[in-house]
Amino acid sequence: MKKSKLFLFSILLTAMALFLAACGGNDGADGDSNEGGDSPSAISMLTGGTSGTYYPLGGEMAKIISDETGIQTDALSSNASADNVISLQNEEAELAFVQTDVVAFAEQGINAFDGNPVDNVLAIGSLYPETIQIVTTQDSGIESVEDLAGKTVSVGAPGSGTYVNAEQLLEVHGMTMDDIDAQHLDFGESTGGIQDGNIDAAFITAGTPTGAVEGLGATADIKIVAIEQDKIDALIEEYPYYAQDTIAAGTYAGQEQDIATVAVGAMLAVTESLSEDTVYEITKAIYDNAESITHAKGEFISPEAGVEGIGIDFHPGAEKYFKEAGVLE
C-alpha cells in the first residue's frame, strides 16, 4: 500500500514539474524578445495629425502590414515625432513615424529629450524627405526668413521636429524665437490661422504636397518662402542631418516657380521589444510592397533609400531584411 501511495505521489510530482516547465516555456515566446517568438495579433502605428503626411501614408502602410503579415495594424493620429518617440519609449505603441533628426536627439538626450535619453527605440528604415515649408500668403509682405521678424508665426509644439527646424533656421539667419510672436499650432490650425488672418506665417515640416497647405491654397493665394543658398549651406554645415531640397513648381496651386529649401528625413521607428521575426516581416511587407502605395510619397520608399540617413541602430529584424536585400553590409 505504501509503495502504491509513493508511486502515485511520484506521478503527481512529475506531472506538476511538466506543467510548470510548460508554463515557463512560454516566456519569450510572446513577441517580447529580439531572439524570435510568436508575432503579436495586433500592433499600433503612431502617425501624426490628420492634415499632415504621416496619417494618410500611415493608413496605407498599416493596411499593407495587416494584409501581408496577418498582424492587425492600426494607424493612429498623434502629435507626431517627439511625442511618438516618447510613446515608443513607454511602450504605448509598437511602431511610429518620426523625423530622423528628432529620434537622433532622443538617443542623445538633447532638445525635447534633455535629461531623458531614449535607449529602447530602434530603426526600421527611412521613408522619404520631409520638407521644411515656410507658408504665408502672397499679400503678407513676407519675402524672406528675415521678414518674419515681428510677425505672428506658427512654429509647432515646443520640442517637436517642426519647432527645432524653425529654431535652427532662424538661428542661421541671426534670429531667435524672441524675434517673432511664436504660436504653437498643428498644421491644420496653422493654415486655418493664416486663412483667418490670425497668424502671418507657419513653419510646416512634412512631405509635399501637404494636405493642410493644399487646403489653404484652395481659399487663398499662398506663398512658400524660399531659403537663400548661403543660408542653406550654413544650416547643413552646422546640422548635417539636413539636405537641400526643392519644392517643385506646380506642387501647390498658383506656385509657378521652384522653391529652394531644406529637408530632413521621415522614417519608421520601432520599440526594441518586438521580436526579430516580427520586425523582419513588417519591414519586408513595407519595402517589398512600396509600389502599391498610392500616396505621392510612396515613390520615395525603397530598400535602397531605407538605409539612408539613419542616425540610430536598426532593429535586428530590419537589419536582416536590408542585408538580404543587398543594401546593407
Short mmCIF file of C-alpha atoms in Angstrom, two decimals:
data_model
loop_
_atom_site.label_atom_id
_atom_site.label_comp_id
_atom_site.label_asym_id
_atom_site.label_seq_id
_atom_site.Cartn_x
_atom_site.Cartn_y
_atom_site.Cartn_z
CA MET A 1 0.00 0.00 0.00
CA LYS A 2 2.81 2.38 0.91
CA LYS A 3 4.55 1.59 -2.39
CA SER A 4 1.34 2.33 -4.24
CA LYS A 5 1.00 5.71 -2.48
CA LEU A 6 4.65 6.53 -3.18
CA PHE A 7 4.18 5.61 -6.84
CA LEU A 8 1.10 7.83 -7.14
CA PHE A 9 2.92 10.69 -5.37
CA SER A 10 5.83 10.32 -7.77
CA ILE A 11 3.48 10.53 -10.76
CA LEU A 12 1.86 13.65 -9.27
CA LEU A 13 5.24 15.36 -8.79
CA THR A 14 6.28 14.51 -12.34
CA ALA A 15 3.02 15.91 -13.73
CA MET A 16 3.44 19.13 -11.76
CA ALA A 17 7.01 19.52 -12.96
CA LEU A 18 5.94 19.07 -16.57
CA PHE A 19 3.12 21.61 -16.12
CA LEU A 20 5.46 24.22 -14.60
CA ALA A 21 8.03 23.63 -17.33
CA ALA A 22 5.36 24.13 -19.97
CA CYS A 23 4.22 27.40 -18.38
CA GLY A 24 7.77 28.64 -18.08
CA GLY A 25 8.46 27.63 -21.67
CA ASN A 26 6.13 30.35 -22.88
CA ASP A 27 8.46 33.08 -21.58
CA GLY A 28 9.97 34.90 -24.52
CA ALA A 29 7.52 33.34 -26.96
CA ASP A 30 5.09 36.24 -26.86
CA GLY A 31 7.00 38.61 -29.10
CA ASP A 32 8.84 40.40 -26.29
CA SER A 33 12.27 39.08 -27.24
CA ASN A 34 14.52 40.09 -30.12
CA GLU A 35 15.54 36.43 -30.46
CA GLY A 36 12.23 35.43 -32.06
CA GLY A 37 8.90 34.30 -30.70
CA ASP A 38 5.29 34.47 -31.73
CA SER A 39 4.03 37.55 -33.53
CA PRO A 40 1.54 39.76 -31.72
CA SER A 41 -2.01 39.63 -33.03
CA ALA A 42 -2.28 43.43 -33.21
CA ILE A 43 0.01 46.47 -33.09
CA SER A 44 -0.39 50.26 -33.15
CA MET A 45 1.35 52.59 -35.58
CA LEU A 46 1.54 56.24 -34.48
CA THR A 47 1.46 58.74 -37.34
CA GLY A 48 0.76 62.49 -36.99
CA GLY A 49 -2.04 64.99 -37.37
CA THR A 50 -4.79 64.18 -39.85
CA SER A 51 -3.88 67.16 -42.02
CA GLY A 52 -0.23 66.16 -42.48
CA THR A 53 1.53 63.44 -44.49
CA TYR A 54 2.13 60.79 -41.82
CA TYR A 55 -1.54 59.99 -41.25
CA PRO A 56 -2.73 59.14 -44.79
CA LEU A 57 0.52 57.40 -45.66
CA GLY A 58 0.46 55.50 -42.38
CA GLY A 59 -3.05 54.30 -43.13
CA GLU A 60 -1.89 52.71 -46.38
CA MET A 61 1.17 51.17 -44.76
CA ALA A 62 -0.87 49.78 -41.87
CA LYS A 63 -3.15 48.01 -44.35
CA ILE A 64 -0.15 46.53 -46.17
CA ILE A 65 1.30 45.21 -42.90
CA SER A 66 -2.08 43.76 -41.90
CA ASP A 67 -2.59 42.09 -45.27
CA GLU A 68 0.94 40.75 -45.68
CA THR A 69 1.73 39.60 -42.13
CA GLY A 70 -1.68 38.86 -40.62
CA ILE A 71 -0.87 41.25 -37.75
CA GLN A 72 -3.74 43.72 -37.37
CA THR A 73 -2.06 47.12 -37.61
CA ASP A 74 -3.93 50.29 -36.68
CA ALA A 75 -2.68 53.70 -37.83
CA LEU A 76 -3.41 56.27 -35.13
CA SER A 77 -3.25 60.07 -35.31
CA SER A 78 -0.83 61.68 -32.87
CA ASN A 79 1.24 64.79 -32.14
CA ALA A 80 3.99 63.37 -34.38
CA SER A 81 7.72 62.92 -33.91
CA ALA A 82 8.68 63.90 -30.36
CA ASP A 83 5.52 62.52 -28.76
CA ASN A 84 5.77 59.41 -30.90
CA VAL A 85 9.26 58.65 -29.64
CA ILE A 86 8.14 59.08 -26.04
CA SER A 87 5.19 56.74 -26.66
CA LEU A 88 7.57 54.12 -28.07
CA GLN A 89 9.89 54.62 -25.10
CA ASN A 90 6.96 53.98 -22.75
CA GLU A 91 5.83 51.00 -24.88
CA GLU A 92 2.43 52.61 -25.50
CA ALA A 93 2.75 51.70 -29.19
CA GLU A 94 4.94 49.46 -31.32
CA LEU A 95 5.61 51.48 -34.49
CA ALA A 96 5.81 55.20 -35.20
CA PHE A 97 6.64 57.76 -37.85
CA VAL A 98 9.45 60.05 -36.69
CA GLN A 99 11.85 62.58 -38.13
CA THR A 100 15.41 61.30 -38.40
CA ASP A 101 16.75 64.34 -36.56
CA VAL A 102 14.24 64.04 -33.70
CA VAL A 103 14.98 60.38 -32.98
CA ALA A 104 18.70 61.20 -33.03
CA PHE A 105 18.04 63.93 -30.44
CA ALA A 106 16.15 61.35 -28.38
CA GLU A 107 19.07 58.92 -28.35
CA GLN A 108 21.46 61.72 -27.41
CA GLY A 109 19.13 63.10 -24.72
CA ILE A 110 19.06 66.66 -26.09
CA ASN A 111 16.44 69.26 -27.07
CA ALA A 112 12.99 67.87 -26.15
CA PHE A 113 14.72 64.86 -24.55
CA ASP A 114 17.15 66.81 -22.37
CA GLY A 115 17.92 64.62 -19.36
CA ASN A 116 15.78 61.78 -20.73
CA PRO A 117 17.79 59.86 -23.34
CA VAL A 118 15.88 57.11 -25.12
CA ASP A 119 17.61 53.74 -25.41
CA ASN A 120 14.83 51.33 -26.36
CA VAL A 121 13.79 52.70 -29.76
CA LEU A 122 15.34 51.32 -32.95
CA ALA A 123 15.03 51.98 -36.68
CA ILE A 124 13.03 50.12 -39.27
CA GLY A 125 14.08 52.39 -42.14
CA SER A 126 13.93 55.72 -43.93
CA LEU A 127 10.89 56.62 -45.98
CA TYR A 128 11.05 59.99 -47.75
CA PRO A 129 12.33 63.58 -47.37
CA GLU A 130 10.33 65.87 -45.09
CA THR A 131 10.45 69.35 -46.50
CA ILE A 132 10.66 72.46 -44.33
CA GLN A 133 8.00 74.81 -45.73
CA ILE A 134 7.55 78.41 -44.60
CA VAL A 135 3.98 79.10 -45.63
CA THR A 136 2.34 82.51 -45.91
CA THR A 137 0.14 84.41 -48.38
CA GLN A 138 1.03 86.50 -51.39
CA ASP A 139 -0.24 89.69 -49.77
CA SER A 140 1.56 89.18 -46.41
CA GLY A 141 4.63 91.16 -47.47
CA ILE A 142 6.88 88.30 -46.29
CA GLU A 143 9.55 87.65 -48.92
CA SER A 144 12.36 86.16 -46.79
CA VAL A 145 13.03 84.50 -43.45
CA GLU A 146 14.25 87.84 -42.11
CA ASP A 147 10.82 89.31 -42.90
CA LEU A 148 9.31 87.03 -40.22
CA ALA A 149 10.71 89.39 -37.55
CA GLY A 150 7.86 90.88 -35.54
CA LYS A 151 5.31 88.63 -37.24
CA THR A 152 2.95 86.08 -35.69
CA VAL A 153 4.34 82.74 -36.77
CA SER A 154 3.31 79.16 -36.00
CA VAL A 155 6.36 77.04 -35.14
CA GLY A 156 4.80 73.79 -33.92
CA ALA A 157 4.76 72.37 -30.41
CA PRO A 158 7.82 73.06 -28.21
CA GLY A 159 10.34 70.27 -28.72
CA SER A 160 8.61 68.97 -31.85
CA GLY A 161 10.53 68.37 -35.04
CA THR A 162 8.95 71.41 -36.66
CA TYR A 163 9.87 73.59 -33.67
CA VAL A 164 13.52 72.53 -33.77
CA ASN A 165 13.65 73.07 -37.55
CA ALA A 166 12.19 76.58 -37.13
CA GLU A 167 14.61 77.37 -34.30
CA GLN A 168 17.63 76.27 -36.32
CA LEU A 169 16.54 78.09 -39.48
CA LEU A 170 16.04 81.27 -37.51
CA GLU A 171 19.47 80.75 -35.94
CA VAL A 172 21.35 80.73 -39.27
CA HIS A 173 19.53 83.95 -40.14
CA GLY A 174 20.78 85.59 -36.93
CA MET A 175 17.36 85.35 -35.26
CA THR A 176 15.73 83.58 -32.33
CA MET A 177 12.20 82.75 -31.25
CA ASP A 178 12.21 86.06 -29.37
CA ASP A 179 12.26 87.89 -32.69
CA ILE A 180 8.83 86.55 -33.65
CA ASP A 181 5.48 86.10 -31.94
CA ALA A 182 5.70 82.32 -31.83
CA GLN A 183 2.49 80.30 -31.82
CA HIS A 184 2.43 76.56 -31.10
CA LEU A 185 -0.14 75.16 -33.53
CA ASP A 186 -0.53 71.96 -35.51
CA PHE A 187 -0.59 72.06 -39.31
CA GLY A 188 -4.34 72.37 -39.66
CA GLU A 189 -4.53 75.10 -37.02
CA SER A 190 -1.60 76.88 -38.68
CA THR A 191 -3.12 77.08 -42.14
CA GLY A 192 -6.52 77.86 -40.61
CA GLY A 193 -4.92 80.73 -38.70
CA ILE A 194 -3.34 82.09 -41.88
CA GLN A 195 -6.68 81.87 -43.68
CA ASP A 196 -8.45 83.69 -40.82
CA GLY A 197 -5.75 86.35 -40.58
CA ASN A 198 -4.78 85.40 -37.01
CA ILE A 199 -1.22 84.45 -37.92
CA ASP A 200 1.10 85.65 -40.67
CA ALA A 201 3.10 82.54 -41.50
CA ALA A 202 3.79 78.99 -40.41
CA PHE A 203 6.68 76.55 -40.40
CA ILE A 204 5.48 73.16 -41.63
CA THR A 205 7.81 70.18 -41.83
CA ALA A 206 6.12 67.47 -43.89
CA GLY A 207 6.21 65.63 -47.16
CA THR A 208 4.96 67.67 -50.10
CA PRO A 209 2.28 68.22 -51.12
CA THR A 210 0.98 68.64 -47.57
CA GLY A 211 -2.78 68.37 -47.18
CA ALA A 212 -3.09 71.37 -44.88
CA VAL A 213 -1.19 73.60 -47.33
CA GLU A 214 -3.23 72.32 -50.26
CA GLY A 215 -6.37 73.17 -48.31
CA LEU A 216 -5.14 76.70 -47.71
CA GLY A 217 -4.32 77.05 -51.40
CA ALA A 218 -7.94 76.37 -52.26
CA THR A 219 -9.07 79.53 -50.45
CA ALA A 220 -6.04 81.85 -50.50
CA ASP A 221 -3.09 82.78 -52.73
CA ILE A 222 -0.32 81.03 -50.85
CA LYS A 223 3.38 81.78 -50.91
CA ILE A 224 6.21 79.45 -49.87
CA VAL A 225 9.21 81.47 -48.68
CA ALA A 226 12.47 80.42 -50.32
CA ILE A 227 15.71 79.98 -48.36
CA GLU A 228 18.82 81.61 -49.80
CA GLN A 229 21.64 79.28 -50.87
CA ASP A 230 24.22 80.68 -48.43
CA LYS A 231 21.82 80.04 -45.53
CA ILE A 232 21.13 76.51 -46.79
CA ASP A 233 24.87 75.85 -46.88
CA ALA A 234 25.34 77.27 -43.38
CA LEU A 235 22.49 75.18 -41.99
CA ILE A 236 23.82 71.93 -43.50
CA GLU A 237 27.35 72.67 -42.28
CA GLU A 238 26.10 73.22 -38.73
CA TYR A 239 23.49 70.43 -38.74
CA PRO A 240 24.48 67.68 -41.21
CA TYR A 241 21.15 65.84 -40.97
CA TYR A 242 19.62 68.48 -43.26
CA ALA A 243 19.71 68.14 -47.03
CA GLN A 244 19.00 70.66 -49.76
CA ASP A 245 15.51 70.25 -51.22
CA THR A 246 13.26 71.84 -53.81
CA ILE A 247 9.50 72.32 -53.79
CA ALA A 248 8.84 71.83 -57.48
CA ALA A 249 6.77 74.33 -59.43
CA GLY A 250 3.14 73.27 -59.51
CA THR A 251 3.27 71.46 -56.17
CA TYR A 252 0.66 73.91 -54.89
CA ALA A 253 -1.99 75.97 -56.65
CA GLY A 254 -0.52 79.13 -58.13
CA GLN A 255 3.11 78.07 -57.49
CA GLU A 256 4.83 78.87 -60.77
CA GLN A 257 8.47 78.50 -59.73
CA ASP A 258 10.67 76.01 -57.91
CA ILE A 259 11.27 76.95 -54.26
CA ALA A 260 14.68 76.29 -52.68
CA THR A 261 14.54 74.93 -49.14
CA VAL A 262 15.88 72.09 -46.96
CA ALA A 263 14.58 68.76 -45.70
CA VAL A 264 15.11 66.18 -43.01
CA GLY A 265 14.12 62.54 -43.31
CA ALA A 266 10.93 60.72 -42.34
CA MET A 267 11.47 57.21 -41.00
CA LEU A 268 9.73 54.39 -39.18
CA ALA A 269 10.91 53.56 -35.68
CA VAL A 270 10.01 50.56 -33.54
CA THR A 271 10.22 49.54 -29.92
CA GLU A 272 13.05 47.08 -29.36
CA SER A 273 10.70 44.69 -27.51
CA LEU A 274 9.20 43.42 -30.77
CA SER A 275 10.85 40.18 -31.87
CA GLU A 276 13.33 39.94 -34.72
CA ASP A 277 10.95 37.75 -36.71
CA THR A 278 8.05 40.19 -36.31
CA VAL A 279 10.07 43.24 -37.34
CA TYR A 280 11.57 41.35 -40.27
CA GLU A 281 8.08 40.55 -41.56
CA ILE A 282 6.91 44.15 -41.04
CA THR A 283 9.96 45.57 -42.83
CA LYS A 284 9.61 43.13 -45.70
CA ALA A 285 5.90 43.92 -46.05
CA ILE A 286 6.54 47.66 -46.34
CA TYR A 287 9.54 47.71 -48.66
CA ASP A 288 8.56 44.79 -50.89
CA ASN A 289 5.14 46.36 -51.50
CA ALA A 290 6.09 50.03 -51.74
CA GLU A 291 4.99 50.14 -55.38
CA SER A 292 1.39 49.56 -54.30
CA ILE A 293 1.34 52.73 -52.18
CA THR A 294 -0.80 55.36 -53.91
CA HIS A 295 0.29 58.31 -51.74
CA ALA A 296 2.70 60.63 -53.57
CA LYS A 297 5.49 59.82 -51.10
CA GLY A 298 5.30 56.13 -51.96
CA GLU A 299 7.64 56.72 -54.90
CA PHE A 300 10.48 57.51 -52.49
CA ILE A 301 10.16 54.28 -50.49
CA SER A 302 12.61 51.55 -51.48
CA PRO A 303 15.11 49.20 -49.81
CA GLU A 304 17.97 51.33 -51.15
CA ALA A 305 16.55 54.56 -49.68
CA GLY A 306 15.54 52.74 -46.50
CA VAL A 307 19.09 52.61 -45.17
CA GLU A 308 19.96 56.25 -45.90
CA GLY A 309 20.09 58.99 -43.26
CA ILE A 310 19.50 56.73 -40.26
CA GLY A 311 21.18 58.09 -37.14
CA ILE A 312 20.23 55.28 -34.74
CA ASP A 313 20.70 51.50 -34.77
CA PHE A 314 18.49 49.28 -36.88
CA HIS A 315 16.28 46.73 -35.18
CA PRO A 316 17.80 43.26 -35.83
CA GLY A 317 14.72 42.29 -37.83
CA ALA A 318 15.05 45.32 -40.14
CA GLU A 319 18.80 44.76 -40.40
CA LYS A 320 18.17 41.17 -41.50
CA TYR A 321 15.79 42.34 -44.24
CA PHE A 322 18.13 45.01 -45.62
CA LYS A 323 21.09 42.60 -45.62
CA GLU A 324 19.02 40.06 -47.59
CA ALA A 325 18.07 42.86 -49.99
CA GLY A 326 21.77 43.56 -50.51
CA VAL A 327 21.63 47.20 -49.44
CA LEU A 328 23.28 46.82 -46.04
CA GLU A 329 26.56 45.11 -45.24
#
